Amino acid sequence: MADPIPEAAIRAIVEAGRRMAERNWVPATAGNISVRLPGGRIAITRSGFHKAHLDSGAVMAVGLDGRPENPALRPSAETGLHCGAYRAFPEVGAVVHGHSIANTVLSRRAGESIGLAGYELLKAFPGLPTHDAAIELPVLDNDQDIARLQAAVEARWARMAAPILPGYLIRGHGVYVWGPDMDAALARLEGLEFMLACEMANLSINPLPGGSAP
Amino acid sequence: MADPIPEAAIRAIVEAGRRMAERNWVPATAGNISVRLPGGRIAITRSGFHKAHLDSGAVMAVGLDGRPENPALRPSAETGLHCGAYRAFPEVGAVVHGHSIANTVLSRRAGESIGLAGYELLKAFPGLPTHDAAIELPVLDNDQDIARLQAAVEARWARMAAPILPGYLIRGHGVYVWGPDMDAALARLEGLEFMLACEMANLSINPLPGGSAP
Amino acid sequence: MADPIPEAAIRAIVEAGRRMAERNWVPATAGNISVRLPGGRIAITRSGFHKAHLDSGAVMAVGLDGRPENPALRPSAETGLHCGAYRAFPEVGAVVHGHSIANTVLSRRAGESIGLAGYELLKAFPGLPTHDAAIELPVLDNDQDIARLQAAVEARWARMAAPILPGYLIRGHGVYVWGPDMDAALARLEGLEFMLACEMANLSINPLPGGSAP
Amino acid sequence: MADPIPEAAIRAIVEAGRRMAERNWVPATAGNISVRLPGGRIAITRSGFHKAHLDSGAVMAVGLDGRPENPALRPSAETGLHCGAYRAFPEVGAVVHGHSIANTVLSRRAGESIGLAGYELLKAFPGLPTHDAAIELPVLDNDQDIARLQAAVEARWARMAAPILPGYLIRGHGVYVWGPDMDAALARLEGLEFMLACEMANLSINPLPGGSAP
């Protein structure tokens, strides 16, 4: 019999779901949320639950390979992307995935990345002590084959300069963001979504190509 | 004397109203909400109540033909559209109707349908296991003669390939969505409204005709 | 000593303030709200209170001429506009005034009225049993001289065909809406703001002049 | 040992954080909030806390020079800007700093100020008894060197005609607003953000240069 999931991990996931739902980032049963547990385990949302009203019954444990501890439960379809972040970055303690209007619309129109520059909120990311910085947020093509999608993510990481930006977009699908703990992951998510919403707003008032320059 | 309406049906309708009001989908006394009951009965919101603060007194029972069990109560004006969905699709357990800014504005500008393609959230609809799909959401002209409007809906269904998409728009008026139960109907509603809001946002940053292509 | 204000009137005003604040229609200390009392009295919000957190101390009584029953209290600066509606229309029981982004921006760009046509929500107004209707919402120039502004409102009413539309805009300032009771006034306000928000959204995706036609 | 921070100051800061978070003006751990205390002290939010859920542990005391009373605690990075306002304007009792989409996007596109004219809400600022007025909201370039940024603010004040407008923008970063107490500071913040949101909305429906004229 598997160990129970620590109460603090469940609370962190439930509260993250509530906060993401308040912002309309987890419509229908979209989105998924996870926390790293001791011993190579991950607590993650089960498939098919609305994130506004999670409880302990909506959270399950998987291994770093994504395999459910209880084979009767089905984890989020994209569990493999969560596990990929935990495997690649030992310091990561929480991963969140949401769908916002801004990340959906911009990722559908973007090439292979979205540039963000000159925002004070860039400081929400590690290694950026000043607003006078620029990041290229990776945008990957959507794929229902999650193993193949995770391989594409890893191939992209291999091409990126260190430190790897703790997040990426999937085209027409949403954002993945991670951090050392849930508070940090959510702060980075809020910072990123804020900058994407600013980009959207800026484009909406500027019909010129390349209109997002400061 | 008619049977009482089961408490669970009333709770589902009250809670759906609250959630739809939070999203500004039921302004003024707009919108209506129903649940199928055993024995060919339907529980539906009465006419003229604000959906943010429903209670058992705001819910009444009608037959599949829309006739009130208690003739002293007036059901939502569009009860005939709810009944039409229940009659046509035996698996349907709940129907919701809301007015959003996106569904109102887009339906006023659309022809006889709105195409949605390439969204991960298309998976919220049955028969679409992948984002790599496209749907044509029917748009019907508004009509105060509900029997005539329902006939137009049925004529449209007759022209559509199976499986029939579980929703449609009425021009300048709103959306109808249904599902096997209220949770499913609301999840489809949230998924659909999210994609319509994305279409609106996409058009707002693209002055070119046909700008919504990914 | 003046009669106390009935508890129900205070509750209606407090709750209206809370609902309007939730929608961002009463920023800073903007907006004002009133209810007709028996005996030619009006209960109205005092000047300078935030509408999100009203209580009985934020509500005072004035006569139909706007004169405070307690001369130590200062009513909303625009009390004269409330009184004007109560004097002109004996069936009016409640008046609300709010500032929305849509009503502010559209009124600044409008001529002397804003046309609304083809919306199901037009049925929220009296005398419009169908969506297949059109209204011309009056837009008046802003004026800090409230008596002069009320005279301009009355001159406009004199030029309008019956039934007089239960609302108007003041340019760059906000909307006034009234109804037989507070629920009706708020339902009309919600319906009107929804249609104005639709007009805004429609214009934002259509750079052509006259783009709001269905 | 330093004196404790009065409970009323903590309550004012906690509540301001909650209200600003509700409006999405303090994403991630952005924003900071302060209150003047008797004796040349200032209560201000500590660095790194989310403003939606502040408590007394998230508030600390500094001197008018920004020096922490308890050197083990780190105040908000921009404490120097708060202190600058308190030193320059003895009547100021509270200072708030937030990031909104409107203030971020508009400040990135603006020159050295943003003009606002013809809004009823201009009356939220002191010395503007009428809507028939215009203000120039200063926009300063962002700078991680807060002492240098505060010097730039003071140089700008020196060029402005009295009365100095109680607020300014930092490009790509956010707004600073102050008032005699927290209620007044928040009312001015709400009024200013409302007008900036109106400017954004107006620009989004008007592709012409100079489109914000009434």
mmCIF file of N, CA and C in Angstrom, chain D residues 1-5 41 61 69:
data_model
loop_
_atom_site.group_PDB
_atom_site.id
_atom_site.type_symbol
_atom_site.label_atom_id
_atom_site.label_comp_id
_atom_site.label_asym_id
_atom_site.label_seq_id
_atom_site.Cartn_x
_atom_site.Cartn_y
_atom_site.Cartn_z
ATOM 1 N N MET D 1 14.692 48.599 21.761
ATOM 2 C CA MET D 1 13.612 47.896 21.043
ATOM 3 C C MET D 1 12.642 48.931 20.459
ATOM 4 N N ALA D 2 12.301 48.738 19.194
ATOM 5 C CA ALA D 2 11.409 49.682 18.522
ATOM 6 C C ALA D 2 9.976 49.533 19.020
ATOM 7 N N ASP D 3 9.208 50.615 18.906
ATOM 8 C CA ASP D 3 7.794 50.549 19.244
ATOM 9 C C ASP D 3 7.073 49.623 18.272
ATOM 10 N N PRO D 4 6.009 48.990 18.733
ATOM 11 C CA PRO D 4 5.224 48.187 17.792
ATOM 12 C C PRO D 4 4.511 49.083 16.779
ATOM 13 N N ILE D 5 4.090 48.488 15.680
ATOM 14 C CA ILE D 5 3.340 49.226 14.661
ATOM 15 C C ILE D 5 1.870 49.232 15.071
ATOM 16 N N ARG D 41 8.094 57.811 11.582
ATOM 17 C CA ARG D 41 8.203 56.407 11.192
ATOM 18 C C ARG D 41 7.246 56.095 10.045
ATOM 19 N N ALA D 61 8.645 48.482 10.053
ATOM 20 C CA ALA D 61 8.787 49.927 10.228
ATOM 21 C C ALA D 61 10.142 50.393 9.707
ATOM 22 N N GLU D 69 13.905 49.714 11.112
ATOM 23 C CA GLU D 69 14.113 49.728 12.561
ATOM 24 C C GLU D 69 14.724 48.404 13.001
#
